[in-house]
Short mmCIF file of C-alpha atoms in Angstrom, two decimals:
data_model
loop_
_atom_site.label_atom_id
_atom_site.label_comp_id
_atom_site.label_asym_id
_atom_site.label_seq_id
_atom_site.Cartn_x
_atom_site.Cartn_y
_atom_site.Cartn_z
CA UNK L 27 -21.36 22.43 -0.40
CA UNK L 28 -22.96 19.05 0.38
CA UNK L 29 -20.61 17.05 -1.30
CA UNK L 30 -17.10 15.18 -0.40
CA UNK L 31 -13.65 16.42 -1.95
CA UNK L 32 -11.30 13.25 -1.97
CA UNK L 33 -8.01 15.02 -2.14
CA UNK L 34 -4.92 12.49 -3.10
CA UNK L 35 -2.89 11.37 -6.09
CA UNK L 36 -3.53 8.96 -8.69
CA UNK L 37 -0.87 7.05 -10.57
CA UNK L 38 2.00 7.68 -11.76
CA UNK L 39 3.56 7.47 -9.89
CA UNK L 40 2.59 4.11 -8.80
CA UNK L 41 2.44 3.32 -5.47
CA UNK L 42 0.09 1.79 -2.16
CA UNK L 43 -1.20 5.16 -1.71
CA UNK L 44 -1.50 6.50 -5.74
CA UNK L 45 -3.66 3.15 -6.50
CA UNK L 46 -6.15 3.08 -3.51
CA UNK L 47 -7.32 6.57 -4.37
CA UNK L 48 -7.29 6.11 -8.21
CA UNK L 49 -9.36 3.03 -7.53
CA UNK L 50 -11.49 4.56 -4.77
CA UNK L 51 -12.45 7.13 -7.22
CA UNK L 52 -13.68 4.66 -9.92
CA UNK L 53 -15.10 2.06 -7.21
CA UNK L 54 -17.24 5.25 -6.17
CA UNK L 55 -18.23 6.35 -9.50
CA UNK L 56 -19.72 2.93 -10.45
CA UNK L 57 -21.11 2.81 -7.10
CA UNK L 58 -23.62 5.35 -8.32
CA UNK L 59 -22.47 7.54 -5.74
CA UNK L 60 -22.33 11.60 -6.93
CA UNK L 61 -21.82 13.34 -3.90
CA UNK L 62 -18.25 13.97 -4.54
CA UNK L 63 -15.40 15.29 -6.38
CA UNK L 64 -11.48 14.69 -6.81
CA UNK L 65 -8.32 16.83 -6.09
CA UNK L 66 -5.37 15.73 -7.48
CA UNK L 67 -2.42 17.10 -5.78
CA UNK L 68 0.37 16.32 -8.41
CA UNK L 69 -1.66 18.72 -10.73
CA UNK L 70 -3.70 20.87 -8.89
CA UNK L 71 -1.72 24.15 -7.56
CA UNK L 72 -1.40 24.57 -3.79
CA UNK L 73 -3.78 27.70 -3.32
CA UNK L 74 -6.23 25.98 -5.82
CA UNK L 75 -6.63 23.29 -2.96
CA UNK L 76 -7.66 25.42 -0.18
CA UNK L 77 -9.73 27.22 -2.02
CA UNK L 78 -11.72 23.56 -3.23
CA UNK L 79 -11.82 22.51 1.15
CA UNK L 80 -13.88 25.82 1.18
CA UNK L 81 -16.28 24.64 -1.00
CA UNK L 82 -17.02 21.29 -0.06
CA UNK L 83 -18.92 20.14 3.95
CA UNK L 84 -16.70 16.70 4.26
CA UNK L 85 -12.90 16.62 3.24
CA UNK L 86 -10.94 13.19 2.37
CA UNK L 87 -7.42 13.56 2.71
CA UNK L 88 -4.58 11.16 1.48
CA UNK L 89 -1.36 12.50 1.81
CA UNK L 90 1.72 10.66 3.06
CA UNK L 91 3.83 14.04 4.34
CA UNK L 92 2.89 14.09 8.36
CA UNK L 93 3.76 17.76 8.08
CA UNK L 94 1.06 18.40 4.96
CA UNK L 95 -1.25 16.54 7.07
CA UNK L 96 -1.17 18.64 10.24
CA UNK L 97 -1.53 21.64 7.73
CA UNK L 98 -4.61 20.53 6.09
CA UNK L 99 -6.15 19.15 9.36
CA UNK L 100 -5.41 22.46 10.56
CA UNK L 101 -6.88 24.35 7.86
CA UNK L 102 -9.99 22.54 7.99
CA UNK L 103 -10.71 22.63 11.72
CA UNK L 104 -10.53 26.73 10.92
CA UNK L 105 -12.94 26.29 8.29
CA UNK L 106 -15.29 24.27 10.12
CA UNK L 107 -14.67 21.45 7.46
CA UNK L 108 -14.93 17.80 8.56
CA UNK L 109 -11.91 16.06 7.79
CA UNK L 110 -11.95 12.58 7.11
CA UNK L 111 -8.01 11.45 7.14
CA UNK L 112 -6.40 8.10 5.92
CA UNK L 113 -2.84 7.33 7.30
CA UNK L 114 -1.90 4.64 4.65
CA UNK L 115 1.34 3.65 6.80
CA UNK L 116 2.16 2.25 10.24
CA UNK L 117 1.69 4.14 13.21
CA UNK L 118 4.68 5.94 14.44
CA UNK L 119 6.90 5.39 12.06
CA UNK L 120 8.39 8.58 11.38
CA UNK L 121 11.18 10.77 13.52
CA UNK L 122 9.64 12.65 16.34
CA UNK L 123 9.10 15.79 14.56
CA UNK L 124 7.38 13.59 12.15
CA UNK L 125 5.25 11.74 14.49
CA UNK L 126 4.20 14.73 16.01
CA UNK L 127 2.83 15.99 13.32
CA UNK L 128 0.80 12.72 12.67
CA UNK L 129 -0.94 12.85 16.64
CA UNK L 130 -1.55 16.91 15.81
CA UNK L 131 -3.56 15.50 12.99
CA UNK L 132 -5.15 12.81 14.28
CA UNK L 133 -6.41 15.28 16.98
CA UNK L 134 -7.72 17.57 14.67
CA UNK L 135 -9.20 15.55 12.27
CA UNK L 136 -12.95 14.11 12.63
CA UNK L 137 -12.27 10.73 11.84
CA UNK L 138 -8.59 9.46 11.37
CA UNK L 139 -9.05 6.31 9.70
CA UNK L 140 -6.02 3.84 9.96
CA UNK L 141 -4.94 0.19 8.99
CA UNK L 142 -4.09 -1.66 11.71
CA UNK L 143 -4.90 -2.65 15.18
CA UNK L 144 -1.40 -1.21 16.56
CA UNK L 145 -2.21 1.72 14.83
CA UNK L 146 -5.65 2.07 15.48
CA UNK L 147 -4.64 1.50 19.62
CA UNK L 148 -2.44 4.51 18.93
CA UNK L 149 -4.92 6.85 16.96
CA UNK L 150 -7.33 6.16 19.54
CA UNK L 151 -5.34 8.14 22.15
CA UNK L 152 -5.48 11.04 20.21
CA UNK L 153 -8.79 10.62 19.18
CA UNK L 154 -11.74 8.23 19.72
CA UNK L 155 -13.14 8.64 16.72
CA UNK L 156 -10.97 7.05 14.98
CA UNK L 157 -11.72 3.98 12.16
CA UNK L 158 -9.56 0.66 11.11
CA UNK L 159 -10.82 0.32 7.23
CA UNK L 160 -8.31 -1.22 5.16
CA UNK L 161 -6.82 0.55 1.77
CA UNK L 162 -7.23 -2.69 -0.25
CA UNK L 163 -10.01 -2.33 -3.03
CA UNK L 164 -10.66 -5.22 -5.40
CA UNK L 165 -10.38 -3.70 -8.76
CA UNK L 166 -11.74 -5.70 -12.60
CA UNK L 167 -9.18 -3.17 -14.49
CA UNK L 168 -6.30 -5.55 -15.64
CA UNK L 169 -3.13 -4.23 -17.85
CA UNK L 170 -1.29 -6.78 -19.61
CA UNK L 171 2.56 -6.57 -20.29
CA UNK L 172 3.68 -5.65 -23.20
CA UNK L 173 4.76 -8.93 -25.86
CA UNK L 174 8.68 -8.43 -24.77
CA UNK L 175 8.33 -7.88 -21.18
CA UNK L 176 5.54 -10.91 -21.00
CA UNK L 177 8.11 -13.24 -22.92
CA UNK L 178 10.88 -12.90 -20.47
CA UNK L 179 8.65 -13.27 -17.52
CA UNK L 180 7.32 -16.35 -18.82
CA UNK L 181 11.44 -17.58 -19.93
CA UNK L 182 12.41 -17.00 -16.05
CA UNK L 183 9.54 -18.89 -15.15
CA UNK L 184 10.22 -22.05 -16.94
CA UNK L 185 13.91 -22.04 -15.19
CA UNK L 186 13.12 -22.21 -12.24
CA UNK L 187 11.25 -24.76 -9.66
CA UNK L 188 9.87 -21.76 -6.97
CA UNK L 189 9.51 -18.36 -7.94
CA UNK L 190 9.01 -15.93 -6.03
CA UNK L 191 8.04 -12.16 -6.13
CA UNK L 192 8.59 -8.74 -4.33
CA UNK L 193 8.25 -4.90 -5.01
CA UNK L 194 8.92 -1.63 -4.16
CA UNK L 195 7.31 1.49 -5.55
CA UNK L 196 10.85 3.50 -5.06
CA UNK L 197 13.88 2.65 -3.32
CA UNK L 198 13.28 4.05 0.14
CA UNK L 199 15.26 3.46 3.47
CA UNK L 200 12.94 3.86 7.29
CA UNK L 201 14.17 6.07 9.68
CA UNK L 202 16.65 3.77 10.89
CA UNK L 203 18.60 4.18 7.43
CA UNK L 204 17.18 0.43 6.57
CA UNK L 205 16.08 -0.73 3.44
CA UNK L 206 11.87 -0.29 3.97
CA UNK L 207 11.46 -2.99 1.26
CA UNK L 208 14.51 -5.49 2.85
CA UNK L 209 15.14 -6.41 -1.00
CA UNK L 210 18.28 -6.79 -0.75
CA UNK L 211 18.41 -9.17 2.37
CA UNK L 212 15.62 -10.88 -0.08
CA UNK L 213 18.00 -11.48 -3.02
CA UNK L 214 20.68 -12.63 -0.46
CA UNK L 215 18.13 -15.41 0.93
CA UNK L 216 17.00 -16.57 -3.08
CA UNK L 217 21.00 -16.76 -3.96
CA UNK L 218 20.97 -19.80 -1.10
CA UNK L 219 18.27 -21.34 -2.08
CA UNK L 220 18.48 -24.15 -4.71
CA UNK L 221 16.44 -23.69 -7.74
CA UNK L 222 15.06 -20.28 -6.94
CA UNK L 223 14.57 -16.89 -8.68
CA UNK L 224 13.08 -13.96 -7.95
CA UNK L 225 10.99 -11.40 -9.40
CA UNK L 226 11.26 -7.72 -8.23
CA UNK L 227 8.97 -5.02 -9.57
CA UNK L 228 10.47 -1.74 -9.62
CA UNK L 229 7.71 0.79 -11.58
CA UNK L 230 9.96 3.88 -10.58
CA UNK L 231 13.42 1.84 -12.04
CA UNK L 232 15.06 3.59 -8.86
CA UNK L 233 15.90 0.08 -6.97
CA UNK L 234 17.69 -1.19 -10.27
CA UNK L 235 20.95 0.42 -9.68
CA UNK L 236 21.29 0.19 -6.29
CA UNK L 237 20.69 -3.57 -6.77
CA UNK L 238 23.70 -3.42 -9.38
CA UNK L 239 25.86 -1.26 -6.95
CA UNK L 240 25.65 -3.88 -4.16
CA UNK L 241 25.75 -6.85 -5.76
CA UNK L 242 28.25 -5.31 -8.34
CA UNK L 243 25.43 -6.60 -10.97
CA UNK L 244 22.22 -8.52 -10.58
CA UNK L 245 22.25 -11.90 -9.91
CA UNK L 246 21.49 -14.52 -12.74
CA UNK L 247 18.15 -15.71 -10.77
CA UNK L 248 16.75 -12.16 -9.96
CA UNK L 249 14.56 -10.77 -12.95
CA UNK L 250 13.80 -6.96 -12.34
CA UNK L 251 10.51 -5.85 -14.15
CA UNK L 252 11.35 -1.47 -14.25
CA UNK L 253 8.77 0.65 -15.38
CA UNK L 254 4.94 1.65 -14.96
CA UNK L 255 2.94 -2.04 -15.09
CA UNK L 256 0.45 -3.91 -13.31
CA UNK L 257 1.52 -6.21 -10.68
CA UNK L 258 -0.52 -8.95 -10.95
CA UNK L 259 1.29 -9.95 -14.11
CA UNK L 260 3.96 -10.47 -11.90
CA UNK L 261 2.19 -12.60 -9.57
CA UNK L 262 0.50 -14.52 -12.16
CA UNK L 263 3.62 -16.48 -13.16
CA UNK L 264 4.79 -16.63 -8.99
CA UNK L 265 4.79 -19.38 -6.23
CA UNK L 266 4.54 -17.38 -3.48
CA UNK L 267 4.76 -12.92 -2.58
CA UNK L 268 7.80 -12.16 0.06
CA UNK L 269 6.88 -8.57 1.85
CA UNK L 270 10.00 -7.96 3.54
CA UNK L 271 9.26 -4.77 4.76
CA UNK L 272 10.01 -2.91 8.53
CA UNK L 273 7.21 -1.03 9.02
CA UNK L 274 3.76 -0.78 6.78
CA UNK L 275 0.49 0.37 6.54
CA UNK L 276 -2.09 -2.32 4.42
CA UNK L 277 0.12 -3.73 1.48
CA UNK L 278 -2.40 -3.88 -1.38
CA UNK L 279 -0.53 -6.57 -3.02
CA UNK L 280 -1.06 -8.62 -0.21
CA UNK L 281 -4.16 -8.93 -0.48
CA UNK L 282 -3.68 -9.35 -4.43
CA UNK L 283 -1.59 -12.24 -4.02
CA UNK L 284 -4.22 -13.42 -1.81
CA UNK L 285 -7.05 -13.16 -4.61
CA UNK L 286 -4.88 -15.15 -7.09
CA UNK L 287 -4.33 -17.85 -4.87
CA UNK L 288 -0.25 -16.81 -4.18
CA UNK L 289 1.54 -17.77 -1.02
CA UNK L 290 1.88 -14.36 1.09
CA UNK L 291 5.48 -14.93 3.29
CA UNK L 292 5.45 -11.20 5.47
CA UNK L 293 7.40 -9.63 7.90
CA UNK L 294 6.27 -8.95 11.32
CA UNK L 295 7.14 -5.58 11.19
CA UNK L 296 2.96 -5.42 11.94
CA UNK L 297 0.22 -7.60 12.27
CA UNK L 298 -0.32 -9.67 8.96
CA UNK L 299 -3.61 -11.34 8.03
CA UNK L 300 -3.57 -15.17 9.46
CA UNK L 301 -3.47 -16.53 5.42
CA UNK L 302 0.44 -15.01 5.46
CA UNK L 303 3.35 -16.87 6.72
CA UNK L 304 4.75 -14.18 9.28
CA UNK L 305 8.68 -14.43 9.89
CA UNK L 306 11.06 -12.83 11.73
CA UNK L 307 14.38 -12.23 10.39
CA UNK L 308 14.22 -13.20 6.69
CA UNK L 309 17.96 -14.73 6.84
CA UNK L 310 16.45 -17.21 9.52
CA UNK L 311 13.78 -18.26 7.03
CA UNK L 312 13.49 -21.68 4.63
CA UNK L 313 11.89 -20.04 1.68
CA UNK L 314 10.95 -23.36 0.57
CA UNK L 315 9.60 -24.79 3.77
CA UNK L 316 8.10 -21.23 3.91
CA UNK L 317 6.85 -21.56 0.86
CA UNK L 318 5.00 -24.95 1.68
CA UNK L 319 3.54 -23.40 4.77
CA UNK L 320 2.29 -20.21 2.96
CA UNK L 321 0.01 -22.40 0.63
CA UNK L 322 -1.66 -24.20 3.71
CA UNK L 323 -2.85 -21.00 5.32
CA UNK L 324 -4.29 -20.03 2.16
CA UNK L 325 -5.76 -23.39 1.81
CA UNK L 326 -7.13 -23.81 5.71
CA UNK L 327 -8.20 -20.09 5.37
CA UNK L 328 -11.65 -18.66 6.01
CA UNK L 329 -13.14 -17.29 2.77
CA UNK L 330 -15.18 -14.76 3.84
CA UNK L 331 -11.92 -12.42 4.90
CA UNK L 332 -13.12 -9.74 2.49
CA UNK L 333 -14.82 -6.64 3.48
CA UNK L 334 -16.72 -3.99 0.92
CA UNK L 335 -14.33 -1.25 1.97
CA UNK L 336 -16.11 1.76 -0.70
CA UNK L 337 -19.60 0.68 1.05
CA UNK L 338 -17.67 1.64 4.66
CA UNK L 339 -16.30 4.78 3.30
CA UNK L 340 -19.62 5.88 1.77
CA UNK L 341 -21.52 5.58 5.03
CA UNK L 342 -18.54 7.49 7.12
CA UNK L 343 -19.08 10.23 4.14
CA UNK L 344 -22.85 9.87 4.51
CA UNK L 345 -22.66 10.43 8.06
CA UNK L 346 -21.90 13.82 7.77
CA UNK L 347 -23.57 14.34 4.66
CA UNK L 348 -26.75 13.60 5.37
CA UNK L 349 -27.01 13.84 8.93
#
């Protein structure tokens, strides 16, 4: 009973949420710490899960349906389970229903643990014991590209003065019927921008055609990696990492880009960390002059910006653990 049950999914498919628990669960295991074990929803039958919360003291949910959420933070404050929740997007971003949910959660939970201040200002209200620890953990494990894939990364590279980079784990639109991702109005801004291309990352090759639909085909500088693959390839070979997003949570590749030295150029759909050049409306943006700016904030840029985020999560689990 004295143990945690980290309940989530690991990739594929891949995505913010898929790789912070897949690397949690490693980062914990080399940690040396035992006093866990994994659920993984994609595989692990519905009943099967409830049945697991029964047998562990401290719960560790990561699920992105509000509605699932409330369920589970229900089902534990019944069992007298302490539920430890991560809400791996922004605050209030769903429809009311939705939302709802999310602050019946929060309230039930034992610790909500969320990513940024604005959200953290808002968990607060529904409870105050509520955490800010980030979803970014630094991981060793590196997959190259395959020969063919690698070859025409590197071709697009030598073509072009600036590259730049972007991602989306699926095409998805917020609850305003936008594009989340804004790739679109990202592709519009390379296409004016002399001796430019971009690289777009689409693991779940969903983005691809809707690209081709409304551009009626993609553009000659716009190289579209589909398919499972690590995206630090990707940002090996770019100038600088556009996150054009409306809302988010902690974008993990962020704070890749950030560890290979990349330019970061972010919406300010939330607060960004002060090494990102934060813009408004993208079309209103010099990607070059951007660009420049980006690589003096990484430059002028405190080094010690990192925090050990397993070593936080291990004493919130110990607290109830061994307490």
């Amino acid at each position: 009973m004295k143990k945690v049950l980290i309940i989530g999914k690991i990739p594929p498919p891949l995505g913010g949420v898929t790789v912070h628990v897949s690397r949690l669960v490693t980062a914990l295991r080399e940690s040396g710490f035992e006093n866990f074990s994994f659920c993984n929803l994609q595989t692990e039958p519905f009943w099967s899960v409830f049945g697991k919360i029964v047998m562990h003291s401290v719960i560790h949910l990561h699920a992105s349906n509000p509605f699932a959420q409330a369920v589970f933070a229900l089902f534990c404050r019944m069992c007298g389970k302490k539920l430890i929740l991560t809400y791996h997007g922004n605050w209030g971003r769903y429809s009311f229903s939705g939302n709802f949910a999310v602050n019946i959660s929060a309230f039930l939970a034992s610790i909500p643990i969320v990513q940024n201040p604005e959200s953290f200002l808002c968990a607060r209200k529904f409870n105050n014991h509520a955490r800010l620890i980030s979803t970014f953990i630094f991981s060793k494990d590196f997959v190259p590209l395959d020969a063919q894939t690698n070859a025409k990364l590197n071709d697009f590279r030598e073509r072009y003065d600036h590259v730049f980079c972007t991602n989306a784990w699926k095409l998805v639109f917020d609850k305003l019927g936008n594009e989340l991702y804004g790739i679109s109005d990202i592709i519009r801004q390379i296409q004016k921008t002399d001796s430019a291309g971009l690289i777009i990352s689409d693991p779940s090759a969903s983005y691809s055609p809707f690209i081709e639909r409304t551009f009626d085909s993609i553009p000659d500088n716009v190289l579209i990696i589909r398919g499972h693959h690590d995206f630090r390839n990707v940002l090996h070979v770019a100038d600088a990492f556009i996150r054009n997003t409306s809302t988010d949570g902690v974008s993990l590749s962020i704070f890749e880009a950030r560890e290979l030295g990349v330019a970061i150029l972010a919406s300010d759909a939330v607060s960004r960390p002060e090494f990102c050049y934060v813009f408004g409306e993208l079309a209103n943006v010099d990607l070059i002059a951007a660009l420049a700016e980006g690589k003096k904030r990484l430059e002028n840029e405190i080094k010690c910006w990192q925090t050990d985020v397993v070593k936080q999560l291990v004493a919130v689990y110990s607290e109830y653990l061994f307490n």
